[in-house]
PDB file of C-alpha atoms and ligand atoms in Angstrom:
ATOM      1  CA  MET A 462      34.601  12.408   1.173  1.00 89.00           C
ATOM      2  CA  ARG A 463      34.120  13.704   4.671  1.00 92.00           C
ATOM      3  CA  LEU A 464      37.267  15.126   6.295  1.00 96.00           C
ATOM      4  CA  LYS A 465      38.129  15.220   9.995  1.00 97.00           C
ATOM      5  CA  ILE A 466      37.690  18.661  11.525  1.00 98.00           C
ATOM      6  CA  VAL A 467      40.495  19.465  14.024  1.00 98.00           C
ATOM      7  CA  GLN A 468      39.747  21.096  17.386  1.00 98.00           C
ATOM      8  CA  THR A 469      41.269  24.078  19.190  1.00 98.00           C
ATOM      9  CA  GLY A 470      44.692  23.212  20.537  1.00 98.00           C
ATOM     10  CA  GLU A 471      45.781  21.688  17.223  1.00 98.00           C
ATOM     11  CA  PRO A 472      48.825  23.782  16.206  1.00 98.00           C
ATOM     12  CA  VAL A 473      47.722  24.178  12.566  1.00 98.00           C
ATOM     13  CA  LEU A 474      44.820  26.360  13.772  1.00 98.00           C
ATOM     14  CA  ARG A 475      47.307  28.848  15.159  1.00 98.00           C
ATOM     15  CA  GLU A 476      49.668  29.109  12.213  1.00 98.00           C
ATOM     16  CA  PRO A 477      49.268  31.623   9.323  1.00 98.00           C
ATOM     17  CA  ALA A 478      48.283  29.667   6.219  1.00 98.00           C
ATOM     18  CA  ARG A 479      50.306  29.974   3.010  1.00 98.00           C
ATOM     19  CA  PRO A 480      48.918  31.398  -0.260  1.00 98.00           C
ATOM     20  CA  LEU A 481      48.240  29.043  -3.190  1.00 98.00           C
ATOM     21  CA  THR A 482      49.483  29.659  -6.727  1.00 98.00           C
ATOM     22  CA  PRO A 483      46.948  29.684  -9.567  1.00 98.00           C
ATOM     23  CA  LYS A 484      48.548  26.428 -10.823  1.00 98.00           C
ATOM     24  CA  GLU A 485      48.025  24.821  -7.415  1.00 98.00           C
ATOM     25  CA  ILE A 486      44.387  25.979  -7.263  1.00 98.00           C
ATOM     26  CA  LEU A 487      43.657  24.344 -10.611  1.00 98.00           C
ATOM     27  CA  SER A 488      45.483  21.089  -9.671  1.00 98.00           C
ATOM     28  CA  ALA A 489      43.449  17.873  -9.291  1.00 98.00           C
ATOM     29  CA  ASP A 490      44.511  17.683  -5.603  1.00 98.00           C
ATOM     30  CA  ILE A 491      43.109  21.085  -4.670  1.00 98.00           C
ATOM     31  CA  GLN A 492      39.957  20.642  -6.786  1.00 98.00           C
ATOM     32  CA  ARG A 493      39.286  17.344  -4.932  1.00 98.00           C
ATOM     33  CA  LEU A 494      40.050  19.069  -1.610  1.00 98.00           C
ATOM     34  CA  ILE A 495      37.500  21.792  -2.403  1.00 98.00           C
ATOM     35  CA  ALA A 496      34.842  19.130  -3.114  1.00 98.00           C
ATOM     36  CA  ASP A 497      35.705  17.304   0.090  1.00 98.00           C
ATOM     37  CA  MET A 498      35.621  20.513   2.142  1.00 98.00           C
ATOM     38  CA  ARG A 499      32.188  21.334   0.667  1.00 98.00           C
ATOM     39  CA  ASP A 500      30.876  17.901   1.626  1.00 97.00           C
ATOM     40  CA  THR A 501      32.461  18.213   5.124  1.00 98.00           C
ATOM     41  CA  MET A 502      30.916  21.666   5.678  1.00 97.00           C
ATOM     42  CA  ARG A 503      27.462  20.486   4.584  1.00 96.00           C
ATOM     43  CA  ASP A 504      27.694  17.384   6.724  1.00 96.00           C
ATOM     44  CA  ALA A 505      28.763  19.285   9.886  1.00 95.00           C
ATOM     45  CA  PRO A 506      26.616  21.355   9.157  1.00 94.00           C
ATOM     46  CA  GLY A 507      28.331  24.734   8.945  1.00 95.00           C
ATOM     47  CA  VAL A 508      28.284  27.909   6.875  1.00 97.00           C
ATOM     48  CA  GLY A 509      32.048  28.006   6.312  1.00 98.00           C
ATOM     49  CA  LEU A 510      35.149  25.812   6.576  1.00 98.00           C
ATOM     50  CA  ALA A 511      38.777  26.935   6.289  1.00 98.00           C
ATOM     51  CA  ALA A 512      41.622  24.592   5.224  1.00 98.00           C
ATOM     52  CA  PRO A 513      43.435  24.834   8.617  1.00 98.00           C
ATOM     53  CA  GLN A 514      40.289  23.282  10.175  1.00 98.00           C
ATOM     54  CA  ILE A 515      40.942  20.088   8.293  1.00 98.00           C
ATOM     55  CA  GLY A 516      44.662  20.231   9.102  1.00 98.00           C
ATOM     56  CA  LEU A 517      45.985  21.957   5.981  1.00 98.00           C
ATOM     57  CA  GLY A 518      47.848  25.290   6.064  1.00 98.00           C
ATOM     58  CA  HIS A 519      46.429  26.643   2.760  1.00 98.00           C
ATOM     59  CA  GLN A 520      44.809  30.053   2.333  1.00 98.00           C
ATOM     60  CA  LEU A 521      41.567  28.478   1.176  1.00 98.00           C
ATOM     61  CA  ALA A 522      38.043  28.403   2.620  1.00 98.00           C
ATOM     62  CA  VAL A 523      34.595  27.330   1.427  1.00 98.00           C
ATOM     63  CA  ILE A 524      31.456  29.244   2.325  1.00 98.00           C
ATOM     64  CA  GLU A 525      27.731  28.505   1.887  1.00 98.00           C
ATOM     65  CA  ASP A 526      24.583  29.524   3.800  1.00 97.00           C
ATOM     66  CA  ARG A 527      21.967  27.145   2.507  1.00 95.00           C
ATOM     67  CA  GLU A 528      18.230  27.707   2.424  1.00 91.00           C
ATOM     68  CA  ASP A 529      17.592  24.549   4.498  1.00 90.00           C
ATOM     69  CA  LEU A 530      19.796  25.948   7.302  1.00 92.00           C
ATOM     70  CA  LEU A 531      17.897  29.259   7.185  1.00 94.00           C
ATOM     71  CA  LYS A 532      14.567  27.370   7.549  1.00 93.00           C
ATOM     72  CA  ALA A 533      15.591  26.328  11.070  1.00 90.00           C
ATOM     73  CA  VAL A 534      15.975  29.970  12.112  1.00 91.00           C
ATOM     74  CA  SER A 535      13.043  32.262  12.993  1.00 91.00           C
ATOM     75  CA  PRO A 536      12.259  35.191  10.645  1.00 93.00           C
ATOM     76  CA  ASP A 537      12.947  37.627  13.488  1.00 92.00           C
ATOM     77  CA  GLU A 538      16.426  36.192  14.091  1.00 91.00           C
ATOM     78  CA  LEU A 539      17.192  36.182  10.337  1.00 94.00           C
ATOM     79  CA  ALA A 540      16.175  39.842  10.120  1.00 95.00           C
ATOM     80  CA  ASP A 541      18.088  40.803  13.281  1.00 93.00           C
ATOM     81  CA  LYS A 542      21.259  39.150  12.001  1.00 94.00           C
ATOM     82  CA  GLU A 543      20.724  40.294   8.407  1.00 96.00           C
ATOM     83  CA  ARG A 544      21.190  36.634   7.460  1.00 96.00           C
ATOM     84  CA  THR A 545      20.263  35.597   3.910  1.00 95.00           C
ATOM     85  CA  GLY A 546      21.237  32.684   1.673  1.00 96.00           C
ATOM     86  CA  VAL A 547      24.777  32.620   0.276  1.00 97.00           C
ATOM     87  CA  ALA A 548      25.517  30.363  -2.689  1.00 97.00           C
ATOM     88  CA  PHE A 549      28.471  27.942  -2.338  1.00 98.00           C
ATOM     89  CA  HIS A 550      31.767  29.590  -3.211  1.00 98.00           C
ATOM     90  CA  VAL A 551      35.496  29.359  -2.539  1.00 98.00           C
ATOM     91  CA  ILE A 552      37.893  32.066  -1.360  1.00 98.00           C
ATOM     92  CA  VAL A 553      41.635  31.698  -1.907  1.00 98.00           C
ATOM     93  CA  ASN A 554      44.407  34.080  -0.734  1.00 98.00           C
ATOM     94  CA  PRO A 555      41.843  36.635   0.538  1.00 98.00           C
ATOM     95  CA  ARG A 556      42.545  40.216   1.647  1.00 98.00           C
ATOM     96  CA  ILE A 557      39.790  41.718   3.757  1.00 98.00           C
ATOM     97  CA  THR A 558      39.121  45.342   4.677  1.00 98.00           C
ATOM     98  CA  PRO A 559      36.267  46.713   6.760  1.00 98.00           C
ATOM     99  CA  VAL A 560      34.007  49.207   4.980  1.00 98.00           C
ATOM    100  CA  GLY A 561      32.997  51.996   7.400  1.00 96.00           C
ATOM    101  CA  ASP A 562      33.358  51.966  11.220  1.00 96.00           C
ATOM    102  CA  GLU A 563      30.155  50.181  12.232  1.00 97.00           C
ATOM    103  CA  LYS A 564      30.577  47.105  14.401  1.00 97.00           C
ATOM    104  CA  ILE A 565      27.864  44.704  15.438  1.00 96.00           C
ATOM    105  CA  GLU A 566      27.837  42.001  18.059  1.00 96.00           C
ATOM    106  CA  PHE A 567      26.287  38.565  17.853  1.00 96.00           C
ATOM    107  CA  PHE A 568      26.901  35.113  19.256  1.00 96.00           C
ATOM    108  CA  GLU A 569      28.870  32.878  16.962  1.00 96.00           C
ATOM    109  CA  GLY A 570      30.394  29.439  17.098  1.00 97.00           C
ATOM    110  CA  CYS A 571      33.093  27.425  15.308  1.00 98.00           C
ATOM    111  CA  LEU A 572      33.329  23.803  14.173  1.00 98.00           C
ATOM    112  CA  SER A 573      36.850  23.773  15.679  1.00 98.00           C
ATOM    113  CA  VAL A 574      35.584  24.922  19.097  1.00 98.00           C
ATOM    114  CA  ALA A 575      32.764  22.400  19.056  1.00 97.00           C
ATOM    115  CA  GLY A 576      29.900  22.818  21.521  1.00 97.00           C
ATOM    116  CA  PHE A 577      30.471  26.451  22.496  1.00 98.00           C
ATOM    117  CA  MET A 578      29.486  29.965  21.472  1.00 97.00           C
ATOM    118  CA  ALA A 579      30.328  33.531  22.458  1.00 97.00           C
ATOM    119  CA  ALA A 580      29.449  37.132  21.586  1.00 96.00           C
ATOM    120  CA  VAL A 581      31.895  38.629  19.083  1.00 98.00           C
ATOM    121  CA  ALA A 582      31.897  42.198  17.778  1.00 97.00           C
ATOM    122  CA  ARG A 583      32.674  42.358  14.052  1.00 98.00           C
ATOM    123  CA  ALA A 584      32.586  44.833  11.186  1.00 98.00           C
ATOM    124  CA  HIS A 585      29.086  45.220   9.741  1.00 98.00           C
ATOM    125  CA  ARG A 586      30.416  45.544   6.192  1.00 98.00           C
ATOM    126  CA  VAL A 587      33.548  44.219   4.495  1.00 98.00           C
ATOM    127  CA  ARG A 588      35.283  44.081   1.129  1.00 98.00           C
ATOM    128  CA  VAL A 589      37.223  40.951   0.169  1.00 98.00           C
ATOM    129  CA  GLU A 590      39.642  40.551  -2.726  1.00 98.00           C
ATOM    130  CA  CYS A 591      40.479  36.947  -3.449  1.00 98.00           C
ATOM    131  CA  LEU A 592      40.793  34.226  -6.080  1.00 98.00           C
ATOM    132  CA  ASP A 593      37.970  31.766  -6.714  1.00 98.00           C
ATOM    133  CA  GLU A 594      38.155  28.022  -7.428  1.00 97.00           C
ATOM    134  CA  ASN A 595      39.116  28.754 -11.030  1.00 98.00           C
ATOM    135  CA  ALA A 596      41.983  31.009  -9.854  1.00 98.00           C
ATOM    136  CA  LYS A 597      40.030  34.006 -11.163  1.00 98.00           C
ATOM    137  CA  PRO A 598      40.203  37.312  -9.216  1.00 98.00           C
ATOM    138  CA  ARG A 599      37.032  38.157  -7.374  1.00 98.00           C
ATOM    139  CA  VAL A 600      35.834  41.080  -5.267  1.00 98.00           C
ATOM    140  CA  ILE A 601      33.156  40.451  -2.662  1.00 98.00           C
ATOM    141  CA  GLU A 602      31.180  43.238  -0.924  1.00 98.00           C
ATOM    142  CA  ALA A 603      29.246  41.864   2.008  1.00 98.00           C
ATOM    143  CA  SER A 604      27.267  43.056   5.006  1.00 98.00           C
ATOM    144  CA  GLY A 605      25.420  41.469   7.890  1.00 97.00           C
ATOM    145  CA  TRP A 606      25.818  37.719   8.620  1.00 97.00           C
ATOM    146  CA  TYR A 607      27.680  37.050   5.356  1.00 98.00           C
ATOM    147  CA  ALA A 608      30.276  39.701   6.333  1.00 98.00           C
ATOM    148  CA  ARG A 609      30.612  37.896   9.715  1.00 98.00           C
ATOM    149  CA  ILE A 610      31.173  34.541   7.976  1.00 98.00           C
ATOM    150  CA  LEU A 611      33.915  36.050   5.772  1.00 98.00           C
ATOM    151  CA  GLN A 612      35.670  37.646   8.763  1.00 98.00           C
ATOM    152  CA  HIS A 613      35.493  34.376  10.756  1.00 98.00           C
ATOM    153  CA  GLU A 614      36.869  32.233   7.901  1.00 98.00           C
ATOM    154  CA  ILE A 615      39.623  34.676   6.972  1.00 98.00           C
ATOM    155  CA  ASP A 616      40.629  34.830  10.654  1.00 98.00           C
ATOM    156  CA  HIS A 617      41.265  31.066  10.407  1.00 98.00           C
ATOM    157  CA  LEU A 618      43.696  31.659   7.532  1.00 98.00           C
ATOM    158  CA  ASN A 619      45.662  33.996   9.874  1.00 98.00           C
ATOM    159  CA  GLY A 620      45.730  31.581  12.812  1.00 98.00           C
ATOM    160  CA  THR A 621      42.985  33.483  14.700  1.00 98.00           C
ATOM    161  CA  LEU A 622      39.938  31.951  16.388  1.00 98.00           C
ATOM    162  CA  TYR A 623      36.777  33.736  17.545  1.00 98.00           C
ATOM    163  CA  ILE A 624      37.786  33.015  21.118  1.00 98.00           C
ATOM    164  CA  ASP A 625      40.609  35.616  20.618  1.00 98.00           C
ATOM    165  CA  ARG A 626      37.988  38.270  19.819  1.00 98.00           C
ATOM    166  CA  MET A 627      35.058  37.231  22.041  1.00 98.00           C
ATOM    167  CA  HIS A 628      33.716  38.927  25.119  1.00 97.00           C
ATOM    168  CA  PRO A 629      35.095  36.340  27.548  1.00 96.00           C
ATOM    169  CA  ARG A 630      32.175  36.505  29.961  1.00 96.00           C
ATOM    170  CA  SER A 631      29.708  35.643  27.181  1.00 96.00           C
ATOM    171  CA  PHE A 632      31.387  32.273  26.485  1.00 97.00           C
ATOM    172  CA  THR A 633      28.722  29.601  26.793  1.00 97.00           C
ATOM    173  CA  THR A 634      27.952  26.006  25.950  1.00 97.00           C
ATOM    174  CA  LEU A 635      25.686  25.603  22.928  1.00 95.00           C
ATOM    175  CA  ASP A 636      23.093  24.069  25.247  1.00 95.00           C
ATOM    176  CA  ASN A 637      23.081  27.078  27.557  1.00 95.00           C
ATOM    177  CA  TYR A 638      23.051  29.434  24.608  1.00 94.00           C
ATOM    178  CA  SER A 639      19.805  27.837  23.450  1.00 90.00           C
ATOM    179  CA  ARG A 640      18.333  27.905  26.950  1.00 92.00           C
ATOM    180  CA  HIS A 641      19.316  31.400  28.077  1.00 90.00           C
ATOM    181  CA  TRP A 642      20.611  33.619  25.284  1.00 86.00           C
ATOM    182  CA  ARG A 643      19.191  32.708  21.904  1.00 81.00           C
ATOM    183  CA  SER A 644      15.913  34.593  22.388  1.00 73.00           C
ATOM    184  CA  LYS A 645      17.493  37.700  23.886  1.00 71.00           C
ATOM    185  CA  PRO A 646      18.344  40.675  21.663  1.00 61.00           C
ATOM    186  CA  THR A 647      22.067  41.260  21.303  1.00 61.00           C
ATOM    187  CA  THR A 648      23.488  44.745  21.663  1.00 53.00           C
ATOM    188  CA  LYS A 649      24.468  46.281  18.348  1.00 48.00           C
TER     189      LYS A 649
HETATM  190 ZN1   ZN B 876      35.623  28.532  12.692  1.00 79.00          ZN
END
């Protein structure tokens, strides 16, 4: 089932989400929610969706960077962004730490700030400790675009949007991003 994605200004996007217990994660309600969030993310399409974006204050997000999304991006852009396929997975109650000091800057967007993009500096490499959809502990080490997705989604669980971290003067409509900025190299 496709869920409604709420837009910036909705209070739930600004509230810290609450952790889920292992029992809650394994419940029929949360398992159905995960399937619905997966369908909603694929339909959007997006590479991540956090529970607050569908109006629920749970520390849960789904992530997937599918091959058919990558096909629409040039090889140069994929290499520049260090963007590769990421299999569908779920993160619950995540704790994130940057690995090293390196930051890189790229344009990014958000399904809850529909129609806009901006340049955001983020850690190049991160480590995430979380639970998966089976309430099993999981450690994720990620770099490049996948690390950016994780930082963006985990920000949602803390009531933070990319517009809090963006370079304000880079804020652009999606249309103008495609016309003026997409082909330009971004400073690293
Ligand atoms: Zn977002």
